[in-house]
Short mmCIF file of C-alpha atoms in Angstrom, two decimals:
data_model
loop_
_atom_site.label_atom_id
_atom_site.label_comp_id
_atom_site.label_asym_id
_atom_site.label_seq_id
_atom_site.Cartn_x
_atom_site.Cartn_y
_atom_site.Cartn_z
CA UNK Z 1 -8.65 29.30 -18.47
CA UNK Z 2 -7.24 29.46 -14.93
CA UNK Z 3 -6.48 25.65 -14.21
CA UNK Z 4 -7.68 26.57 -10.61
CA UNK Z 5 -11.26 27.27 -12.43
CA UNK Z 6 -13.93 25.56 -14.31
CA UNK Z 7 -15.69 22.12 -14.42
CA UNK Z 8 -16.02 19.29 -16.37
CA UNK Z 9 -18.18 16.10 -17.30
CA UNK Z 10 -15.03 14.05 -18.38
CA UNK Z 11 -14.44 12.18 -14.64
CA UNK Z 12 -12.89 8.95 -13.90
CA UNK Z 13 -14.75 8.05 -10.30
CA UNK Z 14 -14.90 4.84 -8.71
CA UNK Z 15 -17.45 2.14 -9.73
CA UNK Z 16 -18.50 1.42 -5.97
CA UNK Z 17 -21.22 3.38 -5.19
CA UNK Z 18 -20.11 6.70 -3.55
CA UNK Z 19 -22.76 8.06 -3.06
CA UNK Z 20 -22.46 9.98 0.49
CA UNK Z 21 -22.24 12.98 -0.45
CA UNK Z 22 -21.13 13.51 3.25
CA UNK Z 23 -17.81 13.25 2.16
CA UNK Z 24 -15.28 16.34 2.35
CA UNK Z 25 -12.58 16.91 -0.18
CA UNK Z 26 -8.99 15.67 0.90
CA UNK Z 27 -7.49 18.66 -1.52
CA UNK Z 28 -9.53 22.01 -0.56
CA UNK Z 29 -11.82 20.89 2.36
CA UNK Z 30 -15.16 21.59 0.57
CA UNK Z 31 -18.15 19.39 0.38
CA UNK Z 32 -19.39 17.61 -1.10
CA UNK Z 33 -16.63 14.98 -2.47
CA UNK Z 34 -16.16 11.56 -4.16
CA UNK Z 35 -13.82 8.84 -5.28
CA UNK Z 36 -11.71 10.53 -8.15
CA UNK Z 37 -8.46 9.43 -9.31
CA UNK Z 38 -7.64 6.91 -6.08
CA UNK Z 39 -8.34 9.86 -3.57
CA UNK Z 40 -11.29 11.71 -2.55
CA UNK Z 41 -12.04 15.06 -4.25
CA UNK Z 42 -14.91 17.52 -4.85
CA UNK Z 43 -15.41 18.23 -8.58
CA UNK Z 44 -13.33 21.76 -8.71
CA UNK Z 45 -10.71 19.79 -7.89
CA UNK Z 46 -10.97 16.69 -9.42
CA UNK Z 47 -11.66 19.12 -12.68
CA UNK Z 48 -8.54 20.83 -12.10
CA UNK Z 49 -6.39 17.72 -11.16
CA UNK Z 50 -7.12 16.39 -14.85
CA UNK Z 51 -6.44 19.44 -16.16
CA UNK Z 52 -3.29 19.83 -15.18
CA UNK Z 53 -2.38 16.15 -15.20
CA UNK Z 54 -3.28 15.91 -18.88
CA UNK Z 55 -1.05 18.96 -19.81
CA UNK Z 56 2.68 19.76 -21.05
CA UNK Z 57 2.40 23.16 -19.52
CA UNK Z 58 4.99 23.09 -15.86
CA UNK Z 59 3.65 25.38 -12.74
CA UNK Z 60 6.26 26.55 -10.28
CA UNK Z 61 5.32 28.11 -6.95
CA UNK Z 62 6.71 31.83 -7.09
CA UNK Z 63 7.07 31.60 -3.30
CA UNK Z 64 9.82 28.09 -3.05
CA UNK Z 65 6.32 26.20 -1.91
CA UNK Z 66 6.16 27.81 0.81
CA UNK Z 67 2.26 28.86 -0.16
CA UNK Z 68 -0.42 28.09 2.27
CA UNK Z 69 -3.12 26.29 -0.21
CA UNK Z 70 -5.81 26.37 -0.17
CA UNK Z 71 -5.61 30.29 1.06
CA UNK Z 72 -2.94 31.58 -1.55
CA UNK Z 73 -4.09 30.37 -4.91
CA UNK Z 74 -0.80 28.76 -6.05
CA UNK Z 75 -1.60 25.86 -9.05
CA UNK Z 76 1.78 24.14 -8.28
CA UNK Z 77 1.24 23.80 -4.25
CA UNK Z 78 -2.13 22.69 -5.33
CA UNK Z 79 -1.26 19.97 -7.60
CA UNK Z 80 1.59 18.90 -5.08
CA UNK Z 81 -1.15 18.93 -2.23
CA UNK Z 82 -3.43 16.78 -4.75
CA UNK Z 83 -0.33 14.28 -5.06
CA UNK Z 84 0.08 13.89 -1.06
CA UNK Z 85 -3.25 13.04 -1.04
CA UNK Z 86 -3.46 10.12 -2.89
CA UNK Z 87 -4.46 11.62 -6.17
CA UNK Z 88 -2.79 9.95 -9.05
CA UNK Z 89 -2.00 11.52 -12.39
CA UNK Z 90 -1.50 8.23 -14.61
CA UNK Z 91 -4.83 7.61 -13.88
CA UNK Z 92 -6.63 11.16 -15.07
CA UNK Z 93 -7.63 10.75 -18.66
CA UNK Z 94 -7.25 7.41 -18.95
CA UNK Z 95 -10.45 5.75 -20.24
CA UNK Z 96 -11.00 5.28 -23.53
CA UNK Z 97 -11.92 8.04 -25.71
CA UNK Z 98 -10.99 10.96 -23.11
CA UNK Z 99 -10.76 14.13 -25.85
CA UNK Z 100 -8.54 15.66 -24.00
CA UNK Z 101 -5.81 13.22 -24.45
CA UNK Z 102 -6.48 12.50 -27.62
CA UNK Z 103 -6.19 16.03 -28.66
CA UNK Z 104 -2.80 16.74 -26.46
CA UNK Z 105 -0.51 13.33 -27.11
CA UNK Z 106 0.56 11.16 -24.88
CA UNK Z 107 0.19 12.35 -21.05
CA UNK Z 108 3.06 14.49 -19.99
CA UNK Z 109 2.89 15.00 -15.58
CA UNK Z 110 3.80 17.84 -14.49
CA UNK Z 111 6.60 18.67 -12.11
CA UNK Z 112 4.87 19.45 -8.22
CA UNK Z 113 6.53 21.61 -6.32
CA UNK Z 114 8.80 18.51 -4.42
CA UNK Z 115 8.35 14.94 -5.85
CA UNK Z 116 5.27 13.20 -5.87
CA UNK Z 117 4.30 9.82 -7.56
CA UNK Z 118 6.86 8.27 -10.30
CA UNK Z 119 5.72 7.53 -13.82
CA UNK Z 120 3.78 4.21 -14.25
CA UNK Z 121 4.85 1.67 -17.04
CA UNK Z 122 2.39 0.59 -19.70
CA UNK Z 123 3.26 -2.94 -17.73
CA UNK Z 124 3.10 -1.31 -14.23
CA UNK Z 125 -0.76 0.49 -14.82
CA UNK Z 126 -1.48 -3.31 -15.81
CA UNK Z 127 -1.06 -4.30 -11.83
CA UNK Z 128 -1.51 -1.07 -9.97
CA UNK Z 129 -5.18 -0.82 -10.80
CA UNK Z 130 -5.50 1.26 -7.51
CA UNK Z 131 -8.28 3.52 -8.94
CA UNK Z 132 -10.92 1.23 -11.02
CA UNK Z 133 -9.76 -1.87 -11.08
CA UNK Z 134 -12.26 -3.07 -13.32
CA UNK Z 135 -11.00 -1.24 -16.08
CA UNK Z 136 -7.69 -2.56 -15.76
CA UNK Z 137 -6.11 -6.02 -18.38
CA UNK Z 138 -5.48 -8.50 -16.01
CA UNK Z 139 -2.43 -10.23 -18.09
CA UNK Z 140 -0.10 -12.19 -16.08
CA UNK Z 141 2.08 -13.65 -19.22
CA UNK Z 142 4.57 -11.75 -18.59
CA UNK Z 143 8.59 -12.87 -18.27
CA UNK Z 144 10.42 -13.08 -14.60
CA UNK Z 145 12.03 -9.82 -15.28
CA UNK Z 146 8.69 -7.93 -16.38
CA UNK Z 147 7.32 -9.51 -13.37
CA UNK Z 148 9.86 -8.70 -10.93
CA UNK Z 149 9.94 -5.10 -12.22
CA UNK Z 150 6.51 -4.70 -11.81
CA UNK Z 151 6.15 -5.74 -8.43
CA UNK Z 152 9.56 -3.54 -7.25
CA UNK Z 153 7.22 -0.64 -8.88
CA UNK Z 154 3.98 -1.30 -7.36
CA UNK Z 155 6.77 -1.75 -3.85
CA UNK Z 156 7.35 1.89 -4.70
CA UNK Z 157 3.95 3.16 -5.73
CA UNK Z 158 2.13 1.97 -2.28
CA UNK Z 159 4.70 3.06 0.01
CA UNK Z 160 5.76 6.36 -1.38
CA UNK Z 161 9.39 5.94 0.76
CA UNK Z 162 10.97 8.91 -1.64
CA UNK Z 163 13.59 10.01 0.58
CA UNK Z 164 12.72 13.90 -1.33
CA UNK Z 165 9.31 13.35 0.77
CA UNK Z 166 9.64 13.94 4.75
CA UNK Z 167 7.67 11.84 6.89
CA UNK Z 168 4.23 12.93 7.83
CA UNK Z 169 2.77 11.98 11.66
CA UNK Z 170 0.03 14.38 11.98
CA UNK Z 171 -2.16 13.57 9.19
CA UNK Z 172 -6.22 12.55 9.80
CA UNK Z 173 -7.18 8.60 10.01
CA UNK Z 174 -10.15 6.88 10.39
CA UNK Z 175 -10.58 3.51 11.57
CA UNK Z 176 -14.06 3.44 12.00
CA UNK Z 177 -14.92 1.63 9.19
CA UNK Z 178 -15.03 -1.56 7.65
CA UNK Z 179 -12.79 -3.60 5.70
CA UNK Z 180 -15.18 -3.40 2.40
CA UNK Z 181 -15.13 0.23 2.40
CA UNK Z 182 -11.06 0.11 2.39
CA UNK Z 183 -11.16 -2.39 -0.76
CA UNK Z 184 -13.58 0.22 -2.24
CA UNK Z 185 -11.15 2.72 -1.36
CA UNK Z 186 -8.11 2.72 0.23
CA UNK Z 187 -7.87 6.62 1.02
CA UNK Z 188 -10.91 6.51 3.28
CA UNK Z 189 -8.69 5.44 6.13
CA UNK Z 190 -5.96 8.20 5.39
CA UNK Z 191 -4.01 9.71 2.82
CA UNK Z 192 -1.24 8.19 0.79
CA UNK Z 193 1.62 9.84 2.99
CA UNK Z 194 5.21 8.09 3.29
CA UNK Z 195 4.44 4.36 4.84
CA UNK Z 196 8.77 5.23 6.47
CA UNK Z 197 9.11 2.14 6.40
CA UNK Z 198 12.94 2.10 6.36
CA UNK Z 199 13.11 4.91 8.20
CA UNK Z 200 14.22 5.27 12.10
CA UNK Z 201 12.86 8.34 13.82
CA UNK Z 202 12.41 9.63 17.78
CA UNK Z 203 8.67 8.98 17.62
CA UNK Z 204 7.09 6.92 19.98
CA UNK Z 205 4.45 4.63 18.29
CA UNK Z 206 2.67 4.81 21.41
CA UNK Z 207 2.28 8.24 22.03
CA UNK Z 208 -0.02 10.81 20.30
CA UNK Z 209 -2.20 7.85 19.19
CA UNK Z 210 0.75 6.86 17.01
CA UNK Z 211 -0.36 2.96 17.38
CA UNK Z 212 -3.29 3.67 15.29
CA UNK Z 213 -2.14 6.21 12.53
CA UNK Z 214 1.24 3.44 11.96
CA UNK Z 215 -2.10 0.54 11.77
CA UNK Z 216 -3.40 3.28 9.11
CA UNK Z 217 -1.27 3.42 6.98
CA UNK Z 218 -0.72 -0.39 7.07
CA UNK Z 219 -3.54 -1.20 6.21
CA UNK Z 220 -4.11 1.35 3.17
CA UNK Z 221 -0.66 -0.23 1.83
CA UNK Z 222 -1.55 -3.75 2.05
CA UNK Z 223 -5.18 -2.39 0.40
CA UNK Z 224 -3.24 -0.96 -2.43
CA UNK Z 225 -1.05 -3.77 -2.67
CA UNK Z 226 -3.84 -6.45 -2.98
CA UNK Z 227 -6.08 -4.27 -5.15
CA UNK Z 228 -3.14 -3.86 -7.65
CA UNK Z 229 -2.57 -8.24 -7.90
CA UNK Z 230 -4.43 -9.17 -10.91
CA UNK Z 231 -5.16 -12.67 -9.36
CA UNK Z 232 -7.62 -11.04 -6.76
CA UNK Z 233 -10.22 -9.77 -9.26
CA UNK Z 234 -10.82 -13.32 -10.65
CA UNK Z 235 -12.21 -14.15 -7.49
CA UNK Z 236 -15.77 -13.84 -6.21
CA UNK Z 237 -16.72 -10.69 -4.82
CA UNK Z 238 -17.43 -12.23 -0.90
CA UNK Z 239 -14.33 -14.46 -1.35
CA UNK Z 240 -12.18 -11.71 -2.01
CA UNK Z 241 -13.22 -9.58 0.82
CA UNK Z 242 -12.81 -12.32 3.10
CA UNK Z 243 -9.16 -13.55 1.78
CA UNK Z 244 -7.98 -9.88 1.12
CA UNK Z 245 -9.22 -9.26 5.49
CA UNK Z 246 -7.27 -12.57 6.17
CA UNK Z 247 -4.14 -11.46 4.59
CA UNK Z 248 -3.98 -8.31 6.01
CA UNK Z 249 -2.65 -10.18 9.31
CA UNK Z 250 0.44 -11.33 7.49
CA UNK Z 251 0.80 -9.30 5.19
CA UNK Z 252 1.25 -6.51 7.60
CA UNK Z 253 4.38 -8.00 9.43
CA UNK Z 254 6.28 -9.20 6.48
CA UNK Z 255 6.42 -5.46 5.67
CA UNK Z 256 7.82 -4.20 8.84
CA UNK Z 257 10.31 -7.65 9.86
CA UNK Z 258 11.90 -6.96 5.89
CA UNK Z 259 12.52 -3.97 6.23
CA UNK Z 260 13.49 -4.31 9.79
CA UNK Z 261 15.90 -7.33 8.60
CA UNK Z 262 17.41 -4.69 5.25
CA UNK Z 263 17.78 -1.71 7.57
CA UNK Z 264 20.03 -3.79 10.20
CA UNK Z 265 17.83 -2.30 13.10
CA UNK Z 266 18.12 -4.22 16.52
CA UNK Z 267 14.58 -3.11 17.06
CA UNK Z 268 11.04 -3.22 15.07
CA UNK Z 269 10.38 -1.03 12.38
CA UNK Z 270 6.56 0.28 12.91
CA UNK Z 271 6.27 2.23 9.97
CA UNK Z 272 6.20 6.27 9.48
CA UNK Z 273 9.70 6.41 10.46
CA UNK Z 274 8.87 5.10 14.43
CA UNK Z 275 10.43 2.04 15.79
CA UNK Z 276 10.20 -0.04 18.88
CA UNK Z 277 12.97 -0.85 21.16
CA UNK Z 278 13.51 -4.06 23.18
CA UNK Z 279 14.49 -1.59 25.76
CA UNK Z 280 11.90 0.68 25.81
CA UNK Z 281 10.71 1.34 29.05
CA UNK Z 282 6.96 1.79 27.51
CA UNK Z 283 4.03 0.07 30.03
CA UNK Z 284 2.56 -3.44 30.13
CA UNK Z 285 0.45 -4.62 27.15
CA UNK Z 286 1.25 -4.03 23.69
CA UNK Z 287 5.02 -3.11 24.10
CA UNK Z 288 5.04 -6.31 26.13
CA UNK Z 289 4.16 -8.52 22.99
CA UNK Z 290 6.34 -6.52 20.48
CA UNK Z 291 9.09 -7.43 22.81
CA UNK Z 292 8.61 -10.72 22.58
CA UNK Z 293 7.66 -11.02 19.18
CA UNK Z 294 11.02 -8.84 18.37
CA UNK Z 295 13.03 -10.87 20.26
CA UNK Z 296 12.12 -13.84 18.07
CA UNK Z 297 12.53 -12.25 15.03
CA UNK Z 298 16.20 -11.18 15.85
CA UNK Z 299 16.95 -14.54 17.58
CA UNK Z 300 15.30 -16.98 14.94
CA UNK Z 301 14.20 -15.65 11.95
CA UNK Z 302 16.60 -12.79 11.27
CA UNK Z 303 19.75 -15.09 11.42
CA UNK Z 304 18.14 -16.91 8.46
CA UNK Z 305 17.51 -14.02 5.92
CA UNK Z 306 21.25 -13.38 6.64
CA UNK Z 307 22.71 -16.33 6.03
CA UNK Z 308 20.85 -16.63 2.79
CA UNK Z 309 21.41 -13.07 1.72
CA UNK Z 310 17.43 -12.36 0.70
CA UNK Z 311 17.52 -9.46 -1.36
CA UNK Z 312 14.83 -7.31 -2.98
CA UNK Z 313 14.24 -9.42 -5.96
CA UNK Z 314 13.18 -12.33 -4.05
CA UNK Z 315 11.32 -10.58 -1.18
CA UNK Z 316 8.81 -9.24 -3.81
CA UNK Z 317 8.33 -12.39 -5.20
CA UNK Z 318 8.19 -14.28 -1.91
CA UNK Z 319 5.57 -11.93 -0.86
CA UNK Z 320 2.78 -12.61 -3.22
CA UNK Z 321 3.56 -16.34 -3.07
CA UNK Z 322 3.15 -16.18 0.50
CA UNK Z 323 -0.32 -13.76 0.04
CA UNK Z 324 -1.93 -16.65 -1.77
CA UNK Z 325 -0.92 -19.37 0.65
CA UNK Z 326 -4.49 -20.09 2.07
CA UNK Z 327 -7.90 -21.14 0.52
CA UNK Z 328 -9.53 -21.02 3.98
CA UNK Z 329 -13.29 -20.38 3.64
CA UNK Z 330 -13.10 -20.02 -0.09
CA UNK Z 331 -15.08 -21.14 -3.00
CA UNK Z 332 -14.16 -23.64 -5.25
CA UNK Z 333 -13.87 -21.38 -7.48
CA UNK Z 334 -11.48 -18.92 -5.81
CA UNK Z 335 -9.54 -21.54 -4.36
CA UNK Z 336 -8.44 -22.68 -7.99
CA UNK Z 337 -7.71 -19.62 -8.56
CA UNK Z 338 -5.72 -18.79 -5.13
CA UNK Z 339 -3.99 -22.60 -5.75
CA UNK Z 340 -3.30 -20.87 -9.48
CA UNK Z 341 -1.55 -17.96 -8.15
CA UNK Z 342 0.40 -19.57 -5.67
CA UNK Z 343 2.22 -21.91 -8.00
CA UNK Z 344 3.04 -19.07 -10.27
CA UNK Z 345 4.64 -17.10 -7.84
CA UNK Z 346 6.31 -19.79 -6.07
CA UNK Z 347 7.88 -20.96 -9.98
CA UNK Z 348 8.72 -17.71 -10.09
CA UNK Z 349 10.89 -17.77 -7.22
CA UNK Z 350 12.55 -20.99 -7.89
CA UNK Z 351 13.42 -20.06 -11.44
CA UNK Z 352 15.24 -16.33 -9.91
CA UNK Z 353 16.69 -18.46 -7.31
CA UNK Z 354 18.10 -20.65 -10.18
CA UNK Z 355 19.37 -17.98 -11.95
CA UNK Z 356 21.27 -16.41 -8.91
CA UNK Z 357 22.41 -19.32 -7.11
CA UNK Z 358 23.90 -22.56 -7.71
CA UNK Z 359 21.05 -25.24 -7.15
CA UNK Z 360 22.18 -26.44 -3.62
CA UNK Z 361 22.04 -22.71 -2.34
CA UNK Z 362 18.73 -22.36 -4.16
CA UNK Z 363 17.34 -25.27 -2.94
CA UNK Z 364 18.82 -24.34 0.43
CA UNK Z 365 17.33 -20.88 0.20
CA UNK Z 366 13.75 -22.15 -0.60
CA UNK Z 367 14.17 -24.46 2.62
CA UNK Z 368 14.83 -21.18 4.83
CA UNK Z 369 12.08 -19.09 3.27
CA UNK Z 370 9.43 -21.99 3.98
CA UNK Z 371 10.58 -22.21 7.54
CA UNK Z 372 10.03 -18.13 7.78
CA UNK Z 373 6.78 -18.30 6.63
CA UNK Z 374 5.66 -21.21 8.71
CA UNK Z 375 6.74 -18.86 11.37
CA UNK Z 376 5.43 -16.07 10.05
CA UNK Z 377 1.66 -17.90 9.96
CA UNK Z 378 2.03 -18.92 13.14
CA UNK Z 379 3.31 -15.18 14.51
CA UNK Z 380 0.59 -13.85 12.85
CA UNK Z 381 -1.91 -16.42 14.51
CA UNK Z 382 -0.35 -15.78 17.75
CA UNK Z 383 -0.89 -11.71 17.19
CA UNK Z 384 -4.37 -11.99 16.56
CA UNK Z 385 -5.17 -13.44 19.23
CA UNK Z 386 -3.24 -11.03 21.26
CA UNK Z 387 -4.87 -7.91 19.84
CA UNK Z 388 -8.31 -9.36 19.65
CA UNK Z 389 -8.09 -8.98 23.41
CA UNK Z 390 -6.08 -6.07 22.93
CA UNK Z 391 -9.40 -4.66 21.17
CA UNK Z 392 -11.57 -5.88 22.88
CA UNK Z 393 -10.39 -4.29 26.43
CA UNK Z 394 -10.24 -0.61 24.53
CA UNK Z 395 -6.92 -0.63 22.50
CA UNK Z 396 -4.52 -0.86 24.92
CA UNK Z 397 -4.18 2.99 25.10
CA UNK Z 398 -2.84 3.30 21.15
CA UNK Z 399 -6.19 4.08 19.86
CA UNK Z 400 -7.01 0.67 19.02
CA UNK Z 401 -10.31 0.29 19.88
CA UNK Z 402 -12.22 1.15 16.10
CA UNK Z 403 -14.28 -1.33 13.86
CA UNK Z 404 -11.23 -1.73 11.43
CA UNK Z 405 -8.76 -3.15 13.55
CA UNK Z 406 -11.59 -5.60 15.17
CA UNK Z 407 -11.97 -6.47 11.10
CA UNK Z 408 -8.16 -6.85 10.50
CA UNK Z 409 -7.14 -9.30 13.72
CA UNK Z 410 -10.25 -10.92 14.63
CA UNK Z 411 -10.11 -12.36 10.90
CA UNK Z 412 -7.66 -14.69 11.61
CA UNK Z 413 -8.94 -16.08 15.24
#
């Protein structure tokens, strides 16, 4: 059978309710659509996604992917368009007793026309529970290595920065919804395109609503990031809405000041491959607190990371230790657990530190990563405030004026 054709009972859709049927498909366009394999999807192609996922059998587009899906019926540019989307192929056929991996072996992806997601470890699917994370083992015994290799791959996984994958600035976004609907889905904002974060291109983030699709994509990678750390399903369903919404306002600029920081810019990375310039001749308002806030990155906090050398290894670790750093308005219960989490990652750091570094310069390096995160918390208090107003006056011309971004800063006024 045509792998373009057919239907089939054997789905793997989202246990929030999906039930708006209003929904269009992210692959073809059609209605209706759901949740299917971390993306939405109507069932042709959610049918064929798994079918092709699941098999050893490798498509190539006749015409060098230069088809126009979904009006030339290519398989390959349709399988590569169901990978830009957000569709992900370790996930198809994955619950227990799927036939159709039972009769054809273990899963073999097949090639899309340019690359698309990389292979998940047995270790990796463990954490990156992007699809149903309810069906996911949430083990945590694992070594320093397993657990620094995990979170370098779920690094990769969320931000999709494959330099084989050019930047994408014109794709659909919508902020006007709430924060529960991105934890129930991360793709309803927009698809899974490149996050650029290292990248430095001539786009203004200011222009072309910019602002907002760059606040997009944010926000679906810190979604994906938090809905792939085991620690956050242990907690209470209203608790972990409201701690995954207050992270989001940290979480957001450690991304961009890193990779701002490993990239040498002089600027602020913003994500998608656009950047801000203390020079930029951009109006009052926004631009006028990126300046400021880029300033004191390159004058304070930037000097720091240098002088310490903070590589990959310890940013990923850093990260999560500084994600569960509060227990404000949590349970009990979810505060042990947050407390929990915090000291593992933190251990974690001390012991790579260790390992690396003679125990002055580790002890020295923990002293300079505290003092960037104090800063960070108190940046991050500083923005909120800033773009509550921001939001509250109409967005500040960047097309910041939607429910979400009310959601994301006003969470931590």
């Amino acid at each position: 059978m045509d792998p373009c054709e057919g239907t089939s009972t054997d789905d793997f859709s989202s246990p929030f309710d999906d039930s708006d049927l209003s929904l269009t498909c992210l692959v073809c366009g059609h209605k209706p659509a759901r949740n299917y394999y971390g993306s939405i999807a109507c069932n042709r192609c959610k049918t064929f996604f798994l079918r092709v996922a699941t098999r050893k059998k490798r498509y190539n587009c006749e015409y060098n992917s230069n088809c126009k899906y979904p009006k030339d019926r290519c398989p390959a540019c349709r399988y590569h368009k169901c990978l830009t989307v957000g569709l992900i192929p370790e996930m198809a056929g994955r619950r227990e007793g799927c036939q159709r991996r039972a009769r054809e072996g273990t899963m073999s992806i097949i090639e899309p026309p340019s690359p698309g997601l990389p292979s998940l470890t047995e270790e990796a699917t463990r954490m990156v529970a992007v699809v149903c994370p309810s069906t996911f083992k949430t083990e945590i015994n694992l070594s320093i290595e397993e657990t620094i290799q995990i979170l370098h791959r779920l690094e990769e996984i969320c931000a999709r920065d494959d330099p084989a994958i050019s930047l994408q600035h014109d794709f659909d976004f919508n902020l006007n919804l709430s924060f529960a609907d991105v934890l129930k889905n991360p793709t309803f904002i927009c698809p899974r395109v490149p996050a650029g974060f290292s990248a430095a291109s001539d786009f203004n983030p200011f222009g072309n609503r910019m602002g907002a699709r760059c606040f997009a994509r944010m926000v679906v990678y810190c979604a994906d990031w938090l809905r792939a750390t085991p620690e956050i399903w242990e907690m209470k369903e209203i608790d972990r809405l409201r701690f995954c919404l207050h992270t989001c306002g940290v979480l957001i600029p450690i991304q961009l000041y890193y990779y701002t920081y490993k990239e040498g810019y002089d600027g602020m990375l913003q994500g998608l491959g656009t950047h801000f310039s203390c020079e930029s001749t951009l109006g009052a308002g926004i631009p006028d607190f990126l300046r400021y806030t880029t300033h004191q990155f390159h004058n304070d906090i930037s000097p720091m990371l240098k002088k310490v050398k903070f590589s990959d290894d310890e940013f990923v670790v850093w990260k999560n230790m500084i994600i569960f750093n509060s227990t404000l308005g949590l349970s009990d219960e979810s505060a042990t657990i947050v407390r929990k989490a915090r000291n593992r990652y933190q251990g974690i750091l001390v012991q790579l530190l260790r390992k690396t570094c003679t125990e002055a310069e580790a002890i020295a390096k923990m002293d300079v990563l505290m003092r960037v995160h104090r800063w960070l918390e108190n940046n991050a208090t500083q923005a909120a405030v800033f773009f509550a107003k921001i939001f509250a006056m109409g967005g500040g011309g960047a097309g910041l004026e939607a429910p979400l971004v009310g959601d994301v800063f006003l969470a931590r006024v």
